Amino acid sequence: MRFRISTPQPATLYKKVPIPDEFISVNADGQRWGGDIRIGDLTGDGNVDFLVYKSLGGIKPCFLGAFTLDGEPIWSVGNKDLTAMDADSEDILQTTSPDRPGPVAIYDIDQDGTTEVICFLIDFDEVGAVSQPLSRWNLEAIDLVILDGKTGEIKRHASPAELRQCNAYVDGELHLSNYVHHRLMIANFTGNSQPQDFVVKLGNDILAFNHELEILWQYTNRWYRYSKHAAYIPAVGDLDGDGRDEVNGGHFGLDHDGNVLWEKYLGDNMDAVLVEEWDGDQSNGKEAILSGGGQVLDGHGNTLLELGMELVPHGQEIRYGNLRLDTAGPELVIRYNGHHPDLMVVSHSGEVLSRFQADESPNNTGLEIIHWNGENEADLIYSPAALYDGYGNKVVTFPNLPPPTGGKMGWYHCFPANVCGDEREEVILYDPHSDAIYVYTPPPFDATAFRGYKHTPRQYNARLID
């Protein structure tokens, strides 16, 4: 049964946050743009701050700028106008908005009580000292750095050979779709009281590091050909209940020490994966959720649920939440037909509860779960740029949101976060080719209910995808 709502309710635009002018770039057509965005409390004052960054050739981060919820600059590092000769053509590599959300994370990685920025960053001394061209398709001239969140000063720096040897090639063949997603995912591999490690997939290589930027382990992925690739961005979480995190790569699962839990081909278009509690038994750890074929696996790779390729021909995105109060949850929402607005909500038992079409967007991606009505009410589904309930009704719209820019990359990315009010979540939207961030809150808005921003894996390991 589908309950129909005749008129979606408008969200309250809490704040339009301008990216500071000194962090803005302007293209040849006069369009102002900032770049990719991350969120977190950088200053320690209990409010959310923002970080914008740009990348040489769209891949290699070379400029980061931090600013407040009021749009006031905090610090910046790097060069937003960096160029270099392109080793793969006769062109010049320009600094642009990142091709994909990339290797920049905000988190207290050393657990000293203050926030850091963990990221890749161009080695400016090396780039300035050499005359040979640079390639977008390898990690030459890239360092790992940890920056102080308050000042932007470098707290730790490393240039591991294992990182710089990573590239987009396998046996001399270029595999771009397998390479361009360089997301740092914060994890707890070493068993500390709080996560102090991270993992990143770089083409065919998965590398794990600790908070001192020492490499913990390295894994070589076997599935790199489109559309039979492993997950573009791995997910992390405790799959065996031992208090340490494992890695879900779709066709592979890795233990906290990098040892293989499973390696098997599980279906085409394994674009998105999660680690969430599914079977209701927290003692045995969480479960691995896969977009390809709509699957749920236990920590050994055994199948708990499989919708199959007929129901999910191209699992572009998958998310998990309490989407319906009339069924025993949790439920899944899947963008099941590739880059199209086709969504389905699936029950815990595998029943398709609803199918519907969200609004069209430039790339038809950008799926998220929002606790819009609080933790005890049904979650809502974000798809650019509205909120839908588990029945497929559009229930919330975002007024005063300008149209997306920048071609297919100009859709609105979404961070769910409590940034200004009660236990209900706000929606933070940004277009990497725009010059502002939009923060929407559920009405009625009560500023006195705010108890401070909380930084959780939903923010620092946000599942942003193209």
Short mmCIF file of C-alpha atoms in Angstrom, two decimals:
data_model
loop_
_atom_site.label_atom_id
_atom_site.label_comp_id
_atom_site.label_asym_id
_atom_site.label_seq_id
_atom_site.Cartn_x
_atom_site.Cartn_y
_atom_site.Cartn_z
CA MET A 1 0.00 0.00 0.00
CA ARG A 2 1.33 3.44 -0.93
CA PHE A 3 0.22 6.52 0.97
CA ARG A 4 0.12 9.58 -1.27
CA ILE A 5 0.99 13.04 -0.11
CA SER A 6 -0.40 15.74 -2.37
CA THR A 7 1.92 18.62 -1.50
CA PRO A 8 5.55 18.30 -0.44
CA GLN A 9 6.54 20.54 2.44
CA PRO A 10 9.34 23.10 1.96
CA ALA A 11 12.37 22.83 4.20
CA THR A 12 13.63 25.92 6.00
CA LEU A 13 16.75 27.42 4.46
CA TYR A 14 18.76 27.90 7.65
CA LYS A 15 21.79 29.41 5.96
CA LYS A 16 23.37 30.00 2.58
CA VAL A 17 27.09 29.82 3.38
CA PRO A 18 29.27 31.68 0.90
CA ILE A 19 32.67 30.17 0.15
CA PRO A 20 35.18 32.96 0.94
CA ASP A 21 36.20 35.03 -2.07
CA GLU A 22 39.87 34.20 -1.55
CA PHE A 23 39.06 30.49 -1.99
CA ILE A 24 36.97 31.00 -5.14
CA SER A 25 38.17 30.32 -8.69
CA VAL A 26 36.63 31.76 -11.85
CA ASN A 27 36.49 29.85 -15.13
CA ALA A 28 36.79 31.26 -18.65
CA ASP A 29 33.04 31.90 -18.78
CA GLY A 30 33.15 33.95 -15.58
CA GLN A 31 31.54 31.25 -13.45
CA ARG A 32 32.62 31.28 -9.79
CA TRP A 33 33.34 27.88 -8.26
CA GLY A 34 34.76 26.52 -5.06
CA GLY A 35 35.38 22.78 -5.34
CA ASP A 36 34.69 19.71 -3.28
CA ILE A 37 33.54 20.16 0.34
CA ARG A 38 34.10 18.41 3.67
CA ILE A 39 32.51 19.24 7.03
CA GLY A 40 33.62 19.05 10.67
CA ASP A 41 34.32 21.17 13.75
CA LEU A 42 37.79 22.42 12.84
CA THR A 43 38.07 25.09 15.53
CA GLY A 44 36.61 23.18 18.48
CA ASP A 45 33.87 25.69 19.23
CA GLY A 46 31.03 23.18 18.87
CA ASN A 47 29.86 24.41 15.46
CA VAL A 48 30.33 22.86 12.05
CA ASP A 49 33.03 24.29 9.79
CA PHE A 50 33.73 23.66 6.13
CA LEU A 51 36.72 22.76 4.02
CA VAL A 52 36.87 23.36 0.27
CA TYR A 53 39.60 21.84 -1.86
CA LYS A 54 40.75 21.81 -5.48
CA SER A 55 42.91 19.34 -7.39
CA LEU A 56 45.54 19.54 -10.10
CA GLY A 57 44.11 17.80 -13.12
CA GLY A 58 40.99 17.06 -11.08
CA ILE A 59 42.82 14.26 -9.23
CA LYS A 60 45.72 15.55 -7.10
CA PRO A 61 44.71 17.87 -4.21
CA CYS A 62 46.72 21.09 -4.28
CA PHE A 63 44.61 23.69 -2.41
CA LEU A 64 42.56 23.52 0.79
CA GLY A 65 40.66 26.36 2.42
CA ALA A 66 38.85 26.20 5.78
CA PHE A 67 35.95 28.49 6.71
CA THR A 68 33.17 28.85 9.26
CA LEU A 69 29.41 28.44 9.10
CA ASP A 70 29.28 32.21 8.57
CA GLY A 71 31.59 32.01 5.56
CA GLU A 72 34.57 33.51 7.37
CA PRO A 73 37.98 32.14 6.31
CA ILE A 74 40.03 30.23 8.92
CA TRP A 75 43.12 29.19 6.94
CA SER A 76 44.27 27.95 3.56
CA VAL A 77 47.19 25.94 2.23
CA GLY A 78 48.48 25.24 -1.25
CA ASN A 79 48.00 26.90 -4.61
CA LYS A 80 44.56 27.19 -6.23
CA ASP A 81 46.14 28.25 -9.53
CA LEU A 82 48.74 25.47 -9.82
CA THR A 83 49.48 24.18 -13.33
CA ALA A 84 51.84 21.57 -14.74
CA MET A 85 52.70 20.04 -18.08
CA ASP A 86 50.59 16.97 -18.78
CA ALA A 87 52.69 13.82 -19.26
CA ASP A 88 49.86 12.17 -21.20
CA SER A 89 49.20 14.90 -23.77
CA GLU A 90 50.52 18.20 -25.05
CA ASP A 91 48.11 20.07 -22.79
CA ILE A 92 48.70 21.79 -19.48
CA LEU A 93 47.14 20.32 -16.36
CA GLN A 94 44.94 22.91 -14.68
CA THR A 95 43.70 23.05 -11.12
CA THR A 96 40.00 22.24 -11.20
CA SER A 97 37.18 21.04 -9.02
CA PRO A 98 37.97 17.37 -8.24
CA ASP A 99 36.75 14.86 -10.81
CA ARG A 100 35.28 12.84 -7.95
CA PRO A 101 35.02 13.41 -4.18
CA GLY A 102 38.58 12.59 -3.21
CA PRO A 103 41.21 11.87 -0.54
CA VAL A 104 40.41 14.49 2.10
CA ALA A 105 38.94 13.67 5.53
CA ILE A 106 38.22 15.69 8.69
CA TYR A 107 38.71 13.73 11.91
CA ASP A 108 40.69 13.70 15.17
CA ILE A 109 43.07 11.04 13.86
CA ASP A 110 45.67 11.32 16.65
CA GLN A 111 42.98 11.51 19.40
CA ASP A 112 44.50 14.58 21.04
CA GLY A 113 41.08 16.20 21.43
CA THR A 114 41.38 18.49 18.41
CA THR A 115 40.38 17.92 14.82
CA GLU A 116 42.80 17.25 11.99
CA VAL A 117 42.56 17.20 8.19
CA ILE A 118 44.00 14.01 6.70
CA CYS A 119 44.65 14.25 3.00
CA PHE A 120 46.76 13.74 -0.09
CA LEU A 121 48.59 16.90 -1.10
CA ILE A 122 50.87 17.80 -3.98
CA ASP A 123 54.54 18.02 -2.97
CA PHE A 124 55.07 21.63 -4.00
CA ASP A 125 58.85 21.48 -3.53
CA GLU A 126 59.06 18.50 -5.85
CA VAL A 127 56.71 19.94 -8.45
CA GLY A 128 58.57 23.24 -8.43
CA ALA A 129 61.99 21.58 -8.66
CA VAL A 130 61.40 19.22 -11.57
CA SER A 131 60.89 20.00 -15.21
CA GLN A 132 59.32 16.72 -16.36
CA PRO A 133 55.54 16.68 -16.90
CA LEU A 134 53.14 15.12 -14.41
CA SER A 135 50.45 12.52 -15.06
CA ARG A 136 46.93 12.48 -13.68
CA TRP A 137 47.01 8.71 -13.71
CA ASN A 138 49.63 8.00 -11.07
CA LEU A 139 50.47 9.21 -7.57
CA GLU A 140 53.86 10.76 -8.33
CA ALA A 141 54.57 13.98 -6.40
CA ILE A 142 51.81 13.17 -3.89
CA ASP A 143 52.33 13.16 -0.12
CA LEU A 144 50.22 12.11 2.84
CA VAL A 145 49.74 14.96 5.32
CA ILE A 146 47.92 15.61 8.57
CA LEU A 147 47.01 19.27 9.08
CA ASP A 148 46.01 21.00 12.29
CA GLY A 149 42.30 21.79 11.96
CA LYS A 150 42.61 25.18 13.67
CA THR A 151 45.62 26.50 11.77
CA GLY A 152 46.26 24.36 8.71
CA GLU A 153 49.82 23.76 9.86
CA ILE A 154 51.34 20.38 8.98
CA LYS A 155 51.43 18.09 12.02
CA ARG A 156 52.69 15.01 10.18
CA HIS A 157 53.97 14.32 6.68
CA ALA A 158 55.00 11.20 4.76
CA SER A 159 55.90 10.15 1.21
CA PRO A 160 55.54 6.36 1.29
CA ALA A 161 56.85 4.53 -1.77
CA GLU A 162 53.83 2.21 -1.66
CA LEU A 163 51.56 5.23 -2.20
CA ARG A 164 53.55 6.87 -4.97
CA GLN A 165 53.78 3.63 -6.93
CA CYS A 166 50.00 3.42 -7.29
CA ASN A 167 48.53 4.19 -10.70
CA ALA A 168 45.61 3.57 -13.04
CA TYR A 169 47.31 0.87 -15.08
CA VAL A 170 47.13 -2.92 -14.97
CA ASP A 171 49.61 -4.70 -17.27
CA GLY A 172 50.02 -1.47 -19.19
CA GLU A 173 46.27 -1.01 -19.74
CA LEU A 174 44.52 2.10 -18.43
CA HIS A 175 41.44 1.52 -16.23
CA LEU A 176 40.14 4.99 -15.40
CA SER A 177 36.80 4.06 -13.84
CA ASN A 178 38.66 1.86 -11.34
CA TYR A 179 41.09 4.64 -10.47
CA VAL A 180 39.38 7.99 -10.07
CA HIS A 181 37.73 7.44 -6.65
CA HIS A 182 40.40 8.16 -4.02
CA ARG A 183 38.45 8.38 -0.77
CA LEU A 184 40.10 8.17 2.66
CA MET A 185 37.90 6.09 4.98
CA ILE A 186 38.66 6.42 8.70
CA ALA A 187 38.88 3.00 10.38
CA ASN A 188 40.03 1.15 13.48
CA PHE A 189 42.40 -1.59 12.34
CA THR A 190 44.76 -1.56 15.31
CA GLY A 191 42.17 -1.93 18.08
CA ASN A 192 42.58 1.45 19.72
CA SER A 193 39.79 2.84 21.89
CA GLN A 194 38.82 5.12 18.97
CA PRO A 195 39.55 4.82 15.22
CA GLN A 196 43.04 6.07 14.39
CA ASP A 197 43.68 4.47 11.02
CA PHE A 198 42.43 4.90 7.46
CA VAL A 199 42.21 3.00 4.19
CA VAL A 200 42.20 4.19 0.60
CA LYS A 201 41.64 2.41 -2.70
CA LEU A 202 44.00 3.62 -5.43
CA GLY A 203 43.16 1.83 -8.63
CA ASN A 204 44.10 -1.78 -8.05
CA ASP A 205 45.74 -1.16 -4.67
CA ILE A 206 44.10 -0.92 -1.27
CA LEU A 207 46.42 0.66 1.32
CA ALA A 208 45.87 0.90 5.08
CA PHE A 209 47.70 3.45 7.26
CA ASN A 210 47.81 4.35 10.94
CA HIS A 211 47.71 7.84 12.45
CA GLU A 212 51.50 8.12 12.18
CA LEU A 213 51.15 7.61 8.41
CA GLU A 214 52.86 4.22 8.58
CA ILE A 215 51.56 1.62 6.16
CA LEU A 216 49.81 -1.25 7.92
CA TRP A 217 49.10 -3.49 4.95
CA GLN A 218 48.48 -3.53 1.21
CA TYR A 219 46.06 -5.59 -0.86
CA THR A 220 45.88 -6.05 -4.64
CA ASN A 221 42.39 -6.09 -6.09
CA ARG A 222 41.57 -8.69 -8.78
CA TRP A 223 38.47 -7.01 -10.23
CA TYR A 224 39.21 -3.82 -12.10
CA ARG A 225 37.51 -4.07 -15.51
CA TYR A 226 34.35 -2.06 -16.06
CA SER A 227 31.63 -3.21 -15.35
CA LYS A 228 32.99 -6.11 -13.33
CA HIS A 229 34.98 -3.91 -10.97
CA ALA A 230 35.09 -4.17 -7.20
CA ALA A 231 33.53 -1.35 -5.16
CA TYR A 232 34.78 2.07 -6.22
CA ILE A 233 34.98 3.12 -2.57
CA PRO A 234 35.40 0.45 0.13
CA ALA A 235 33.32 0.52 3.30
CA VAL A 236 34.75 -0.12 6.77
CA GLY A 237 33.22 -1.55 9.93
CA ASP A 238 33.48 -4.41 12.39
CA LEU A 239 32.35 -7.51 10.49
CA ASP A 240 33.36 -10.10 13.10
CA GLY A 241 32.61 -8.41 16.44
CA ASP A 242 36.24 -8.23 17.62
CA GLY A 243 36.24 -4.44 18.09
CA ARG A 244 38.40 -3.82 15.03
CA ASP A 245 37.28 -2.84 11.55
CA GLU A 246 37.24 -4.88 8.40
CA VAL A 247 37.02 -3.71 4.76
CA ASN A 248 34.10 -4.48 2.45
CA GLY A 249 35.21 -4.15 -1.16
CA GLY A 250 32.25 -5.98 -2.67
CA HIS A 251 34.01 -8.85 -4.44
CA PHE A 252 36.46 -9.05 -1.54
CA GLY A 253 36.44 -8.68 2.22
CA LEU A 254 39.57 -7.95 4.24
CA ASP A 255 40.20 -8.54 7.94
CA HIS A 256 41.64 -5.77 10.13
CA ASP A 257 45.16 -6.99 9.28
CA GLY A 258 44.54 -7.16 5.53
CA ASN A 259 44.04 -10.93 5.40
CA VAL A 260 41.36 -12.06 2.97
CA LEU A 261 37.92 -12.94 4.35
CA TRP A 262 36.38 -13.60 0.94
CA GLU A 263 37.41 -13.20 -2.69
CA LYS A 264 34.72 -14.05 -5.21
CA TYR A 265 32.96 -12.40 -8.09
CA LEU A 266 29.48 -11.41 -6.91
CA GLY A 267 27.97 -9.64 -9.90
CA ASP A 268 28.31 -6.69 -12.26
CA ASN A 269 28.30 -3.02 -11.24
CA MET A 270 29.47 -3.35 -7.66
CA ASP A 271 29.47 0.43 -7.45
CA ALA A 272 28.53 0.98 -3.80
CA VAL A 273 28.97 -0.96 -0.56
CA LEU A 274 28.17 -0.49 3.14
CA VAL A 275 28.90 -2.10 6.50
CA GLU A 276 25.81 -1.97 8.74
CA GLU A 277 24.00 -4.02 11.38
CA TRP A 278 21.59 -6.26 9.50
CA ASP A 279 20.94 -9.57 11.26
CA GLY A 280 20.10 -8.08 14.67
CA ASP A 281 22.98 -9.91 16.42
CA GLN A 282 25.59 -7.32 17.36
CA SER A 283 27.84 -9.92 19.00
CA ASN A 284 28.89 -11.33 15.63
CA GLY A 285 29.63 -7.94 14.11
CA LYS A 286 27.93 -6.04 11.33
CA GLU A 287 27.16 -7.20 7.81
CA ALA A 288 28.41 -6.31 4.33
CA ILE A 289 25.84 -4.70 2.02
CA LEU A 290 26.47 -4.64 -1.75
CA SER A 291 24.77 -2.69 -4.54
CA GLY A 292 25.63 -5.27 -7.20
CA GLY A 293 22.60 -7.57 -7.30
CA GLY A 294 21.34 -6.09 -4.02
CA GLN A 295 23.11 -8.39 -1.57
CA VAL A 296 23.86 -8.74 2.14
CA LEU A 297 26.77 -10.94 3.32
CA ASP A 298 27.98 -12.03 6.73
CA GLY A 299 31.54 -11.44 7.86
CA HIS A 300 32.75 -14.57 6.05
CA GLY A 301 31.16 -13.62 2.74
CA ASN A 302 28.17 -15.95 3.06
CA THR A 303 24.97 -14.69 1.46
CA LEU A 304 22.18 -13.55 3.80
CA LEU A 305 20.09 -11.78 1.15
CA GLU A 306 20.32 -11.59 -2.63
CA LEU A 307 17.79 -9.75 -4.79
CA GLY A 308 19.51 -10.75 -8.02
CA MET A 309 20.39 -9.05 -11.29
CA GLU A 310 16.83 -9.18 -12.59
CA LEU A 311 15.61 -6.89 -9.81
CA VAL A 312 18.86 -4.91 -9.61
CA PRO A 313 20.36 -4.84 -13.11
CA HIS A 314 22.81 -2.03 -12.25
CA GLY A 315 23.20 -1.27 -8.56
CA GLN A 316 24.49 2.29 -8.77
CA GLU A 317 23.90 3.23 -5.13
CA ILE A 318 22.62 1.51 -2.01
CA ARG A 319 21.71 2.94 1.40
CA TYR A 320 20.38 1.54 4.68
CA GLY A 321 17.89 2.98 7.14
CA ASN A 322 14.60 2.75 9.00
CA LEU A 323 12.49 3.80 6.04
CA ARG A 324 9.10 2.28 6.92
CA LEU A 325 7.45 1.96 10.31
CA ASP A 326 4.91 -0.58 9.02
CA THR A 327 7.54 -3.27 8.36
CA ALA A 328 10.21 -4.90 10.49
CA GLY A 329 13.32 -2.94 9.54
CA PRO A 330 15.86 -1.97 8.63
CA GLU A 331 15.25 -1.42 4.92
CA LEU A 332 17.43 -0.78 1.89
CA VAL A 333 16.98 1.84 -0.81
CA ILE A 334 18.72 1.05 -4.09
CA ARG A 335 19.29 3.08 -7.24
CA TYR A 336 18.85 -0.12 -9.18
CA ASN A 337 19.06 0.90 -12.85
CA GLY A 338 22.37 2.72 -13.17
CA HIS A 339 22.43 6.46 -13.84
CA HIS A 340 18.66 6.80 -13.82
CA PRO A 341 16.24 8.17 -11.21
CA ASP A 342 14.78 4.69 -10.56
CA LEU A 343 14.72 3.83 -6.84
CA MET A 344 13.35 0.88 -4.90
CA VAL A 345 12.82 0.31 -1.18
CA VAL A 346 13.40 -3.28 -0.06
CA SER A 347 12.35 -4.85 3.23
CA HIS A 348 14.58 -6.79 5.60
CA SER A 349 13.18 -10.01 4.13
CA GLY A 350 13.87 -8.95 0.54
CA GLU A 351 10.35 -7.83 -0.43
CA VAL A 352 10.20 -4.84 -2.78
CA LEU A 353 8.07 -2.40 -0.81
CA SER A 354 8.02 0.42 -3.35
CA ARG A 355 9.44 1.49 -6.69
CA PHE A 356 9.47 5.10 -7.75
CA GLN A 357 11.28 7.70 -9.77
CA ALA A 358 13.04 10.56 -8.06
CA ASP A 359 13.59 13.83 -9.88
CA GLU A 360 16.09 13.87 -12.71
CA SER A 361 19.53 15.31 -11.91
CA PRO A 362 22.59 15.78 -14.14
CA ASN A 363 24.16 12.45 -13.19
CA ASN A 364 21.28 10.77 -11.36
CA THR A 365 23.42 10.01 -8.34
CA GLY A 366 23.61 11.38 -4.82
CA LEU A 367 21.63 9.09 -2.52
CA GLU A 368 21.51 9.50 1.24
CA ILE A 369 19.48 8.62 4.34
CA ILE A 370 18.31 11.56 6.46
CA HIS A 371 17.01 11.45 10.07
CA TRP A 372 14.79 14.40 9.14
CA ASN A 373 12.13 13.65 11.75
CA GLY A 374 14.46 12.40 14.49
CA GLU A 375 15.83 9.01 15.46
CA ASN A 376 12.47 7.51 16.48
CA GLU A 377 10.62 8.33 13.26
CA ALA A 378 11.00 6.92 9.77
CA ASP A 379 14.07 8.08 7.87
CA LEU A 380 13.73 9.96 4.60
CA ILE A 381 15.62 9.41 1.35
CA TYR A 382 17.61 12.20 -0.25
CA SER A 383 17.98 12.15 -4.02
CA PRO A 384 18.89 15.41 -5.74
CA ALA A 385 17.25 17.54 -4.78
CA ALA A 386 14.32 16.50 -2.57
CA LEU A 387 13.43 14.10 0.24
CA TYR A 388 11.25 11.03 -0.33
CA ASP A 389 9.60 8.68 2.13
CA GLY A 390 9.72 4.89 2.03
CA TYR A 391 6.52 4.78 -0.02
CA GLY A 392 8.06 6.87 -2.79
CA ASN A 393 6.32 10.14 -1.98
CA LYS A 394 8.24 13.37 -2.39
CA VAL A 395 7.70 14.91 1.03
CA VAL A 396 10.28 17.71 1.35
CA THR A 397 11.59 20.25 -1.16
CA PHE A 398 14.47 22.71 -0.87
CA PRO A 399 13.42 26.24 -1.79
CA ASN A 400 15.84 28.83 -3.16
CA LEU A 401 18.25 26.15 -4.35
CA PRO A 402 19.77 27.27 -7.67
CA PRO A 403 19.94 24.84 -10.59
CA PRO A 404 23.05 22.63 -10.74
CA THR A 405 26.02 23.70 -12.82
CA GLY A 406 29.10 22.10 -14.33
CA GLY A 407 27.61 19.44 -16.59
CA LYS A 408 27.16 15.94 -15.18
CA MET A 409 29.39 16.73 -12.21
CA GLY A 410 27.10 19.58 -11.16
CA TRP A 411 24.67 17.69 -8.97
CA TYR A 412 24.20 18.46 -5.29
CA HIS A 413 26.17 16.35 -2.85
CA CYS A 414 24.52 15.86 0.51
CA PHE A 415 25.83 15.68 4.08
CA PRO A 416 23.32 14.71 6.79
CA ALA A 417 24.31 16.37 10.06
CA ASN A 418 22.92 18.07 13.14
CA VAL A 419 24.35 21.56 12.77
CA CYS A 420 21.83 24.01 14.22
CA GLY A 421 18.88 22.49 16.08
CA ASP A 422 17.36 19.54 17.92
CA GLU A 423 17.96 15.81 17.37
CA ARG A 424 16.58 16.03 13.83
CA GLU A 425 19.20 16.20 11.10
CA GLU A 426 19.84 19.06 8.76
CA VAL A 427 20.70 18.62 5.08
CA ILE A 428 23.89 20.28 3.83
CA LEU A 429 23.95 20.57 0.03
CA TYR A 430 26.73 21.67 -2.25
CA ASP A 431 27.56 21.77 -5.92
CA PRO A 432 31.35 21.51 -6.51
CA HIS A 433 31.03 24.03 -9.34
CA SER A 434 29.17 26.61 -7.24
CA ASP A 435 30.30 29.30 -4.79
CA ALA A 436 28.01 28.57 -1.82
CA ILE A 437 26.74 25.82 0.48
CA TYR A 438 23.08 25.47 1.45
CA VAL A 439 21.97 24.29 4.90
CA TYR A 440 18.32 23.25 5.25
CA THR A 441 16.57 22.40 8.50
CA PRO A 442 13.19 20.81 9.26
CA PRO A 443 10.51 23.19 10.51
CA PRO A 444 9.77 24.36 13.08
CA PHE A 445 13.29 25.60 13.73
CA ASP A 446 14.28 26.11 17.38
CA ALA A 447 17.83 27.41 17.77
CA THR A 448 17.67 27.01 21.56
CA ALA A 449 17.49 23.21 21.17
CA PHE A 450 20.99 23.00 19.66
CA ARG A 451 23.48 21.13 21.83
CA GLY A 452 26.51 21.22 19.54
CA TYR A 453 27.61 19.57 16.33
CA LYS A 454 28.35 15.82 16.53
CA HIS A 455 30.96 14.37 14.16
CA THR A 456 30.20 10.73 13.39
CA PRO A 457 31.04 8.27 10.59
CA ARG A 458 27.96 9.58 8.76
CA GLN A 459 29.94 12.80 8.28
CA TYR A 460 33.63 11.87 8.22
CA ASN A 461 33.05 8.73 6.13
CA ALA A 462 30.26 10.18 4.02
CA ARG A 463 29.32 7.96 1.07
CA LEU A 464 29.59 10.69 -1.57
CA ILE A 465 29.65 9.13 -5.04
CA ASP A 466 29.47 10.22 -8.64
#
